Structures are given as C-alpha cells and as structure tokens.
mmCIF file of C-alpha atoms in Angstrom:
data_model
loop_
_atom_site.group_PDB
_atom_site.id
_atom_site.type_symbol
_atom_site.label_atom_id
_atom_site.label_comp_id
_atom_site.label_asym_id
_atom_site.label_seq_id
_atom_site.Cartn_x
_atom_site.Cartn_y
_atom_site.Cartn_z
ATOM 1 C CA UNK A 1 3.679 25.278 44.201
ATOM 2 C CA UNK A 2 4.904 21.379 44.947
ATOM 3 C CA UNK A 3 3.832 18.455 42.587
ATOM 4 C CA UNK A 4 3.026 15.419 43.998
ATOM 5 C CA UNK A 5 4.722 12.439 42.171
ATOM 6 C CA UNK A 6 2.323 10.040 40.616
ATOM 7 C CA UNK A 7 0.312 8.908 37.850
ATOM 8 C CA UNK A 8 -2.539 11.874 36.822
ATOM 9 C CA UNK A 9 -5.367 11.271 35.204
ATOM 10 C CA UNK A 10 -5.364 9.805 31.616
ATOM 11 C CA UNK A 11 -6.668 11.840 29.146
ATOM 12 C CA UNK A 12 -6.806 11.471 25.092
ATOM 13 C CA UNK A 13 -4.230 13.721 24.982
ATOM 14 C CA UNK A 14 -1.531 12.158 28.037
ATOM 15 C CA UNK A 15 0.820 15.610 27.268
ATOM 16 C CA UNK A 16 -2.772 17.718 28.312
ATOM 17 C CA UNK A 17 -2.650 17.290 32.257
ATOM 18 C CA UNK A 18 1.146 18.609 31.666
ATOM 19 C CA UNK A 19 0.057 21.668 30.274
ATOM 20 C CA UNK A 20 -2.441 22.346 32.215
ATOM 21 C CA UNK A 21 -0.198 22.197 35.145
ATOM 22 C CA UNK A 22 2.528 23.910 33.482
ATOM 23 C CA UNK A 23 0.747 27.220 33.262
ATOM 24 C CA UNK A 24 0.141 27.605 37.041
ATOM 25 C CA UNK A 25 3.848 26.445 38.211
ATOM 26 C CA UNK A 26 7.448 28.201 38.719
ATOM 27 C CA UNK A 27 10.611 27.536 39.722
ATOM 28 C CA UNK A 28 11.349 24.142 41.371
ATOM 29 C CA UNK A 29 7.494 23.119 40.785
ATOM 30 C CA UNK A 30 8.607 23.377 37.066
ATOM 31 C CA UNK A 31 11.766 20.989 37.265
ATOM 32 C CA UNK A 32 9.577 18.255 39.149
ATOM 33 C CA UNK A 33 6.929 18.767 35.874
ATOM 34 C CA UNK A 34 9.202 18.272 33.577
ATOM 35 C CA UNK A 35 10.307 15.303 35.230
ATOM 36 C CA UNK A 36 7.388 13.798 35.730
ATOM 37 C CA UNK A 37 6.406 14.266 31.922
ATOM 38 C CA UNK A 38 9.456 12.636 31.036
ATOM 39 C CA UNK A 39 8.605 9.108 32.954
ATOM 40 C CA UNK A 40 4.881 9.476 32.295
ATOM 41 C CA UNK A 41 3.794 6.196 30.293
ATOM 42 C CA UNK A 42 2.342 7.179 26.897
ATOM 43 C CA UNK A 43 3.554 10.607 26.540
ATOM 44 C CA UNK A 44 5.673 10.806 23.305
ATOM 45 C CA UNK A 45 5.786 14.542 22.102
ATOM 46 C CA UNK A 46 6.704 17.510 23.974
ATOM 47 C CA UNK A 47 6.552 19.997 21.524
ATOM 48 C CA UNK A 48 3.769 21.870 22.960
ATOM 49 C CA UNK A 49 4.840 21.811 27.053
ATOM 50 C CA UNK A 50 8.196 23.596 25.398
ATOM 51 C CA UNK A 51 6.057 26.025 24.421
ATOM 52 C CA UNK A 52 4.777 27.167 27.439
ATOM 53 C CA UNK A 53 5.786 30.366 29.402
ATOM 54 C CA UNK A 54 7.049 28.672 32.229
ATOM 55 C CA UNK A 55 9.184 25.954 30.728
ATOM 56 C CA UNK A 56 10.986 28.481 28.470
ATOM 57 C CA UNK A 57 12.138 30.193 31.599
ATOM 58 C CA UNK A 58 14.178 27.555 32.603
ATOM 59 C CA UNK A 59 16.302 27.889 29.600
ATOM 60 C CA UNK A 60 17.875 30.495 31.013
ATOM 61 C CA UNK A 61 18.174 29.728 34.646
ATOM 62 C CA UNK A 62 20.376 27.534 37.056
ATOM 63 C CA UNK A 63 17.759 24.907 35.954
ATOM 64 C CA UNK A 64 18.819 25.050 32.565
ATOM 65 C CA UNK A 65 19.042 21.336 32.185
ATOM 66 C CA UNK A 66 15.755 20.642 32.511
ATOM 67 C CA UNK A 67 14.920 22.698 29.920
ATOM 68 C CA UNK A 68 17.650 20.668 27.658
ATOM 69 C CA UNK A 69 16.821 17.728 28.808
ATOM 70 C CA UNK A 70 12.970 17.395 27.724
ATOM 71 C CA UNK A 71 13.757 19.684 24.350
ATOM 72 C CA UNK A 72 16.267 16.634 24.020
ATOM 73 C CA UNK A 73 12.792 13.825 24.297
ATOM 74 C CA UNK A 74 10.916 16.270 21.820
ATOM 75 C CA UNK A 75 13.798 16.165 19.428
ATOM 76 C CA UNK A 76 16.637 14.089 19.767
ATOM 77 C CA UNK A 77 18.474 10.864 20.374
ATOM 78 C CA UNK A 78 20.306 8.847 22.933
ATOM 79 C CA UNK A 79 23.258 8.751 21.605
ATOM 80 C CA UNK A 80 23.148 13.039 21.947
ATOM 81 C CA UNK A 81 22.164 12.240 25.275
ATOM 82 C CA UNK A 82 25.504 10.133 25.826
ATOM 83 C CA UNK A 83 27.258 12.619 24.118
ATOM 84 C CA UNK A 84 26.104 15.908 26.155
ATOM 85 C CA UNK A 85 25.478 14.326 29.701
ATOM 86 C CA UNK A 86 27.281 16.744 31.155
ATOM 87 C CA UNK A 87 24.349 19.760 29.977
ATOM 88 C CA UNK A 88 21.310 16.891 30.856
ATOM 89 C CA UNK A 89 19.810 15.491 33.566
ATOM 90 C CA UNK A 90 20.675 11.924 34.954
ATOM 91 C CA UNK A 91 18.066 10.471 33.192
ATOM 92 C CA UNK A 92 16.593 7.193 35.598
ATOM 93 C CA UNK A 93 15.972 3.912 34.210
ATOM 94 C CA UNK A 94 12.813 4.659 32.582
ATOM 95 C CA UNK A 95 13.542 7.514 30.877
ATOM 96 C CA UNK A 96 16.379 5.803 29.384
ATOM 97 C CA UNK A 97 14.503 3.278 27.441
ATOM 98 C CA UNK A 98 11.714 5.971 26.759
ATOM 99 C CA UNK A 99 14.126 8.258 24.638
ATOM 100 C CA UNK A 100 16.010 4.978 23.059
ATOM 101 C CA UNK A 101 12.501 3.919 22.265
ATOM 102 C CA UNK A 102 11.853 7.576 20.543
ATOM 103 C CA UNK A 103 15.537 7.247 19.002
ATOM 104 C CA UNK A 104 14.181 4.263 17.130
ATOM 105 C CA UNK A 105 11.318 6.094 16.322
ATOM 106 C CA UNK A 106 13.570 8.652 14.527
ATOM 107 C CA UNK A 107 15.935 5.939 12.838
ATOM 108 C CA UNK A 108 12.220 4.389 11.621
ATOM 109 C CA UNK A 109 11.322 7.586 9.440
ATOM 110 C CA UNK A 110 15.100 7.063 7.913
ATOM 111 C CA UNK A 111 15.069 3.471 7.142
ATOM 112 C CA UNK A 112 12.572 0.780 7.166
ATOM 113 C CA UNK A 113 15.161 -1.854 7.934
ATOM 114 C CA UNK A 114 17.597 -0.966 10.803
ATOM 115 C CA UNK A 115 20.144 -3.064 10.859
ATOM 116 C CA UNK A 116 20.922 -4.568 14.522
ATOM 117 C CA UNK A 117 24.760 -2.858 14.466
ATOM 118 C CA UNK A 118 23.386 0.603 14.181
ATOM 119 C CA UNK A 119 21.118 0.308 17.178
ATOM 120 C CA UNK A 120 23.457 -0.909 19.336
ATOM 121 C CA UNK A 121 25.603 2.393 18.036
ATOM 122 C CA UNK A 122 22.911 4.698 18.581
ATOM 123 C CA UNK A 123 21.445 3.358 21.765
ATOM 124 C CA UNK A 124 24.622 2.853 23.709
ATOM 125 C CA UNK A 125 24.435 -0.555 23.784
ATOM 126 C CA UNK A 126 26.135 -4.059 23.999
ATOM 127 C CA UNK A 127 23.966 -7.204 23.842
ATOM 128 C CA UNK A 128 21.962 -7.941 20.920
ATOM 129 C CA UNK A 129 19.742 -9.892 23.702
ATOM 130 C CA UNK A 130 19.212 -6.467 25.689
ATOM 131 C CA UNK A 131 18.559 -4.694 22.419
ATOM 132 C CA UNK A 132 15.615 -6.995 21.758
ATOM 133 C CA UNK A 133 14.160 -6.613 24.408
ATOM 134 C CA UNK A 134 14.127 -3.320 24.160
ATOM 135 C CA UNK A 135 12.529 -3.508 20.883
ATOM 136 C CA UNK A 136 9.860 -5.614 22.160
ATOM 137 C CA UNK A 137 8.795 -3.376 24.612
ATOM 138 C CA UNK A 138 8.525 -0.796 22.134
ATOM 139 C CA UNK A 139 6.622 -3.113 20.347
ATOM 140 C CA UNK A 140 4.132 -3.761 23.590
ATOM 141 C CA UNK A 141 3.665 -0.605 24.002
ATOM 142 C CA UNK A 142 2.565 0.711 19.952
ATOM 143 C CA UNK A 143 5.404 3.001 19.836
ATOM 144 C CA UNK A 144 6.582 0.624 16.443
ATOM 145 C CA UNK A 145 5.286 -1.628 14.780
ATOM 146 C CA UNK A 146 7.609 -4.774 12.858
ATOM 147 C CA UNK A 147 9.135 -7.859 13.931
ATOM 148 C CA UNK A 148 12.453 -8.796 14.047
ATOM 149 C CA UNK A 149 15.056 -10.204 11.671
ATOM 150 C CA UNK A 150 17.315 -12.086 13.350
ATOM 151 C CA UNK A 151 18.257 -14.013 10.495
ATOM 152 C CA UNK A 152 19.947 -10.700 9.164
ATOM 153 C CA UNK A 153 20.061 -8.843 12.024
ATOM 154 C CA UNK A 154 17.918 -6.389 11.234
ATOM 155 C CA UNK A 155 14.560 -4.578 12.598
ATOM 156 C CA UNK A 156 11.684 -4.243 9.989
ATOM 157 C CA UNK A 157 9.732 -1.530 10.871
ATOM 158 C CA UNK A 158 6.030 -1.252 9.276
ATOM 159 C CA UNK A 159 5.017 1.515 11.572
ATOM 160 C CA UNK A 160 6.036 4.075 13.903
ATOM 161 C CA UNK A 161 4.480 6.830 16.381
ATOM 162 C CA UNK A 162 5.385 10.644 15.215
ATOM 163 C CA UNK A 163 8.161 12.718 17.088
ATOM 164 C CA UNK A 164 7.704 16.210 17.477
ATOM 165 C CA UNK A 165 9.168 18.660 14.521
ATOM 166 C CA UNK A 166 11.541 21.627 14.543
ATOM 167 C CA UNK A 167 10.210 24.816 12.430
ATOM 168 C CA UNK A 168 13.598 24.513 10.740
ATOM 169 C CA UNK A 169 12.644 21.137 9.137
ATOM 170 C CA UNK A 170 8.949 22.223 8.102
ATOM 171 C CA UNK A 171 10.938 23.224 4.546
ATOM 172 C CA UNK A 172 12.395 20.140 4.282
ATOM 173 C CA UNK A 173 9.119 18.254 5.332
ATOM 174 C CA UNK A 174 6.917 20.679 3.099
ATOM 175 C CA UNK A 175 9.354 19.175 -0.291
ATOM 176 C CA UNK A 176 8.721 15.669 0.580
ATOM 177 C CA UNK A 177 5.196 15.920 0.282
ATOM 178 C CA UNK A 178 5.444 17.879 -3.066
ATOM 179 C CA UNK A 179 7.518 15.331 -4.391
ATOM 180 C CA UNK A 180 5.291 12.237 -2.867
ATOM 181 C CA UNK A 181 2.275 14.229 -4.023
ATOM 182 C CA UNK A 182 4.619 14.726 -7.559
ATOM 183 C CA UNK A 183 4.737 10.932 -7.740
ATOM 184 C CA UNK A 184 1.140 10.255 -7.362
ATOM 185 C CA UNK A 185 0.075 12.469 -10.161
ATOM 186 C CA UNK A 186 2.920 10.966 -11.974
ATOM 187 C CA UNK A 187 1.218 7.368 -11.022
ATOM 188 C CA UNK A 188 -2.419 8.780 -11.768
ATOM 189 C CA UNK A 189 -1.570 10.073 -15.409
ATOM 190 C CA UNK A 190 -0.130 6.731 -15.865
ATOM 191 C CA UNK A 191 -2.712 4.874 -14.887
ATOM 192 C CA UNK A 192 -5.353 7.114 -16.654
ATOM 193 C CA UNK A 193 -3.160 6.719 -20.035
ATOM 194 C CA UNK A 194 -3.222 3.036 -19.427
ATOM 195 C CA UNK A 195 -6.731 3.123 -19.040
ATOM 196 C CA UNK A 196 -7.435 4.902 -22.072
ATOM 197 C CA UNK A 197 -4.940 1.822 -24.360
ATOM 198 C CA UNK A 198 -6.967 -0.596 -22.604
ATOM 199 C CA UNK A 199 -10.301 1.024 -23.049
ATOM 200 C CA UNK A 200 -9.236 1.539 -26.934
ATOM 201 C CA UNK A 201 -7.651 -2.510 -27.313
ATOM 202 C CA UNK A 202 -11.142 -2.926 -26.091
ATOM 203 C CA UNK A 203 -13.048 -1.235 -28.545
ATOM 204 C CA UNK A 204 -10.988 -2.202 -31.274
ATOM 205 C CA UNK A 205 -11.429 -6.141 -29.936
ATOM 206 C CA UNK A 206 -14.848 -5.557 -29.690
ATOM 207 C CA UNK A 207 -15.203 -4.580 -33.458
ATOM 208 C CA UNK A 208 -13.036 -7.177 -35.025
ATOM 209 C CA UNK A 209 -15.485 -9.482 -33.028
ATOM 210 C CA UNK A 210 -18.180 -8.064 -34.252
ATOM 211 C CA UNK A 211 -16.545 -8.112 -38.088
ATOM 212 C CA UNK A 212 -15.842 -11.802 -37.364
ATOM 213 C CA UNK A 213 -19.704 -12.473 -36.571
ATOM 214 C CA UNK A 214 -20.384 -10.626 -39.653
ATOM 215 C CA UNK A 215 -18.465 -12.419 -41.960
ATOM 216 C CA UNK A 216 -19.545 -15.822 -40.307
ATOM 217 C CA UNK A 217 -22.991 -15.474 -40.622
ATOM 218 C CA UNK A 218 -22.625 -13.807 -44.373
ATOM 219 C CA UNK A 219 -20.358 -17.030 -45.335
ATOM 220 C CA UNK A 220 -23.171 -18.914 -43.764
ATOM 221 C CA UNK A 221 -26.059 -17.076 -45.660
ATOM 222 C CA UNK A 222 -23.671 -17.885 -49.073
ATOM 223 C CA UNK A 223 -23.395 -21.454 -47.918
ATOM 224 C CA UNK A 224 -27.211 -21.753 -47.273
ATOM 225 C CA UNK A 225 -27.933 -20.614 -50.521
ATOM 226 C CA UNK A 226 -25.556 -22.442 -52.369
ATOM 227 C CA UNK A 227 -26.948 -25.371 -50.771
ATOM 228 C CA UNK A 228 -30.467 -24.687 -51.988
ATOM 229 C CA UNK A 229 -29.216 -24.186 -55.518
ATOM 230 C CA UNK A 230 -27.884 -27.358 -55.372
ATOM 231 C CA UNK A 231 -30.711 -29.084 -53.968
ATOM 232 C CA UNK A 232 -33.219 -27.481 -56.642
ATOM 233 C CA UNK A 233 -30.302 -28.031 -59.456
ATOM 234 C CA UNK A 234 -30.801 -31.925 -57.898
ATOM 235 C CA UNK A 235 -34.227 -32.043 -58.085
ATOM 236 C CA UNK A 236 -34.081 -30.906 -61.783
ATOM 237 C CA UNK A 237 -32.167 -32.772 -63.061
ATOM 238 C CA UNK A 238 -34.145 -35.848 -61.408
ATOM 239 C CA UNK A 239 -37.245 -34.751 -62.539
ATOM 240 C CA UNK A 240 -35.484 -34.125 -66.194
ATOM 241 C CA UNK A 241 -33.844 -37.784 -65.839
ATOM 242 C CA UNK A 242 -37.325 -39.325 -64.914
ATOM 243 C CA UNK A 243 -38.771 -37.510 -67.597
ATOM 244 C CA UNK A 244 -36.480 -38.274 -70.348
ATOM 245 C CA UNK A 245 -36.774 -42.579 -68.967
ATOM 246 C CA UNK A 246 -40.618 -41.916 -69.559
ATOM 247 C CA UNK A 247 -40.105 -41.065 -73.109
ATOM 248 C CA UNK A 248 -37.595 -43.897 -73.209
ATOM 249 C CA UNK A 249 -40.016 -46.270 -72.211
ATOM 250 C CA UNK A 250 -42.708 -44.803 -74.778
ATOM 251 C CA UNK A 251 -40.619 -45.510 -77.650
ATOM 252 C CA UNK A 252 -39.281 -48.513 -77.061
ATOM 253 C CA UNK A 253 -42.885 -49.718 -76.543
ATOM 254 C CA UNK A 254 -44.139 -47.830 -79.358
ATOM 255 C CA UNK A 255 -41.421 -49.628 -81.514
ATOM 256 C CA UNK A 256 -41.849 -53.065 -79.843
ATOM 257 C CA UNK A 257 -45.923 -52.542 -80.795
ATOM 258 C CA UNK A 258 -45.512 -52.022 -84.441
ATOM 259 C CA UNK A 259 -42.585 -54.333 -84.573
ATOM 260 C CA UNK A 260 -45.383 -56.780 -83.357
ATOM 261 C CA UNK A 261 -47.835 -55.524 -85.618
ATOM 262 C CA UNK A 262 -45.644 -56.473 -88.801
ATOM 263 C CA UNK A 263 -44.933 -59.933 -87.634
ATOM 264 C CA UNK A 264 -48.565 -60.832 -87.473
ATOM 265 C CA UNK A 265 -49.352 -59.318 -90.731
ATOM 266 C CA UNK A 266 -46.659 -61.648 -92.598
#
C-alpha cells in the first residue's frame, strides 16, 4: 500500500493518524510512514508507533534503519545520530533540527541552565548565531520554554515538552518521585510544626495581653480609689478646719464681749 506525502489531518493527538496508518501498511509503505512521522510538524513522541506490529518488523529487515532511525527521535540525541550515521537514515533538513530540538529537550530535564558550549557539542554545531536560532525556533514552536543568556552564554530553560521513556528508566523515574514526594512531606511536617510555634507564640501573646489589660485596669481601679480617699480625706479636713475657725471666732468674741462688759462696769 503507497503513502502519499503530505500533511494529514491534525488531530489532538498529531502521532494518532500515524498509528492508524501504521496498522494497515507493510514493507516499503512502512519506511515512507516512518518518514513522514519524522518531518510531521508537532509530532514529538514516538513511543507508541514503535509499538506497533508493523514497525517492529523492520527491525529485523533490510529496512532496518528505519526502524533505528525513529527509535533514535523517541529516545535519543543528535550527537548519537552523528555518531551512528552509518546504521540511520540521512536525515533531511527538517528532521535535523527536529531531533536537535528534542536533544535540547533531553539536556532540559538535566539542567535548567545549558550552557551555550555544550549545545554546540551536542548538536554538532559551530556558530553561536546558528545555535540561536535554533533555539528560537524551538521556542516558536512550544517545544521549550526560556530565553536566552547571552551575557553568560547560557540557555535558561523554564519549560520543556516530554520525550518518550524507556521501561529500563521507569526504576530510575519511579525513585525520583519518592524522593520529590519524600521532600514534600519533609516540607509539610515543617510547615505544620511551624504552624503549631506560631499558633502557640500566639496564644501565649494573646494572654500576656490580656494579663497586661488586667493589671492596667486593676492599677487603675487602685488609683481611682486612692483618689477618692483623698478627695473625702480633703473634704474632712476642710470641713474640720472650717469648723475648728467657727469655734475660733466664738471665743474670741465671747472674750472680746465680757472683756467689754468689765470696762463699762469700772
């Protein structure tokens, strides 16, 4: 069955109209798929075309580097495609800067700054110019996300799409989430312990407020009454005072009468 070259239908899944085709095809029909799916815009994993009945057959047949050559997109790098040409297919243009695009994909889930000289290493390439460019395509077309650090020569990468895994790194895969799920409970008791201080440095602030107030308002009540004691010892004392000038006055004007009274009888 021939393929006709072209762009097929988009889907949600781009890698879906590949699989679908790949069940029905043999032989030669199954070289042109699997070059087709490896200049198709958008299509990024290949993990499940590998799968299929008809592309493991080419593994063993004269075809053989077809078979390499798109497990090499699911999994691996340009620089193994530099290295192994011989086993691969002449990749064209396109598929060139597709798998350097997925190699920086794969240097992304190592380091979130790549510096500029190990690009150029692992993407076969000379020209820091060309290598931007690259990057910006990438970029374009939501492969990675970042921006480039040309002051250190560097790629900072904030995001990038998922490659397709080997069974034989599930295990290796499986311990990094135990250990990032680890951390978080690590992070969570901490948090919930610092919770707890802070809820406590609360509720002991809250009480020596509240003993403050007390003792404020009791000092006042002391005060208040004090004050009144004063006032009443005050009055007291003045009404004693005016009392005592009353009984003053009566005597000296009891005296000053009968000292009158004598000088009128002599």
């Amino acid at each position: 069955m021939s393929i006709e070259k072209g762009s097929p239908p988009m889907t949600n899944n781009p890698l879906e109209q590949f699989v679908i085709l790949a069940k029905s095809v043999h032989g030669a029909a199954t070289v042109e798929l699997v070059r087709q799916v490896l200049s198709a815009p958008g299509v990024h994993v290949f993990g499940e075309l590998l799968d299929m009945p008809s592309i493991k057959a080419l593994e063993n047949s004269p075809n053989a580097s077809s078979f390499h050559t798109l497990n090499l997109f699911a999994y691996g790098t340009y620089r193994q495609y530099v290295e192994n040409k011989n086993n691969l297919l002449d990749l064209t243009l396109v598929e060139k800067k597709k798998l350097q695009h997925l190699t920086i994909v794969t240097l992304a889930t190592k380091m979130k700054c790549i510096p500029y000289s190990l690009l150029l290493q692992e993407l076969d390439m000379k020209n820091v110019r060309d290598l931007e460019d690259l990057i910006i395509e990438a970029i374009y077309a939501d492969i990675i996300h970042g921006k480039l650090d040309q002051k250190n020569s560097q790629l900072e990468v904030d995001y990038a799409i998922g490659r397709d895994t080997r069974e034989a790194d599930l295990g290796t895969i499986i311990t990094t989430l135990q250990e990032w799920c680890d951390s978080c409970e690590a992070v969570l008791s901490c948090v919930d312990t610092q919770m707890h201080r802070a809820n406590a440095e609360k509720n002991a602030a809250i009480k020596h407020r509240d003993a403050i107030e007390t003792e404020i308002n009791n000092i006042k009540k002391t005060l208040k009454t004090q004050s009144q004691d004063v006032e009443e010892a005050m009055a007291t004392d003045s009404r004693e005072a005016i009392a005592q000038g009353d009984k003053m006055k009566k005597s000296i004007k009891s005296k000053m009468l009968r000292g009158s009274s004598k000088f009128w009888q002599k």
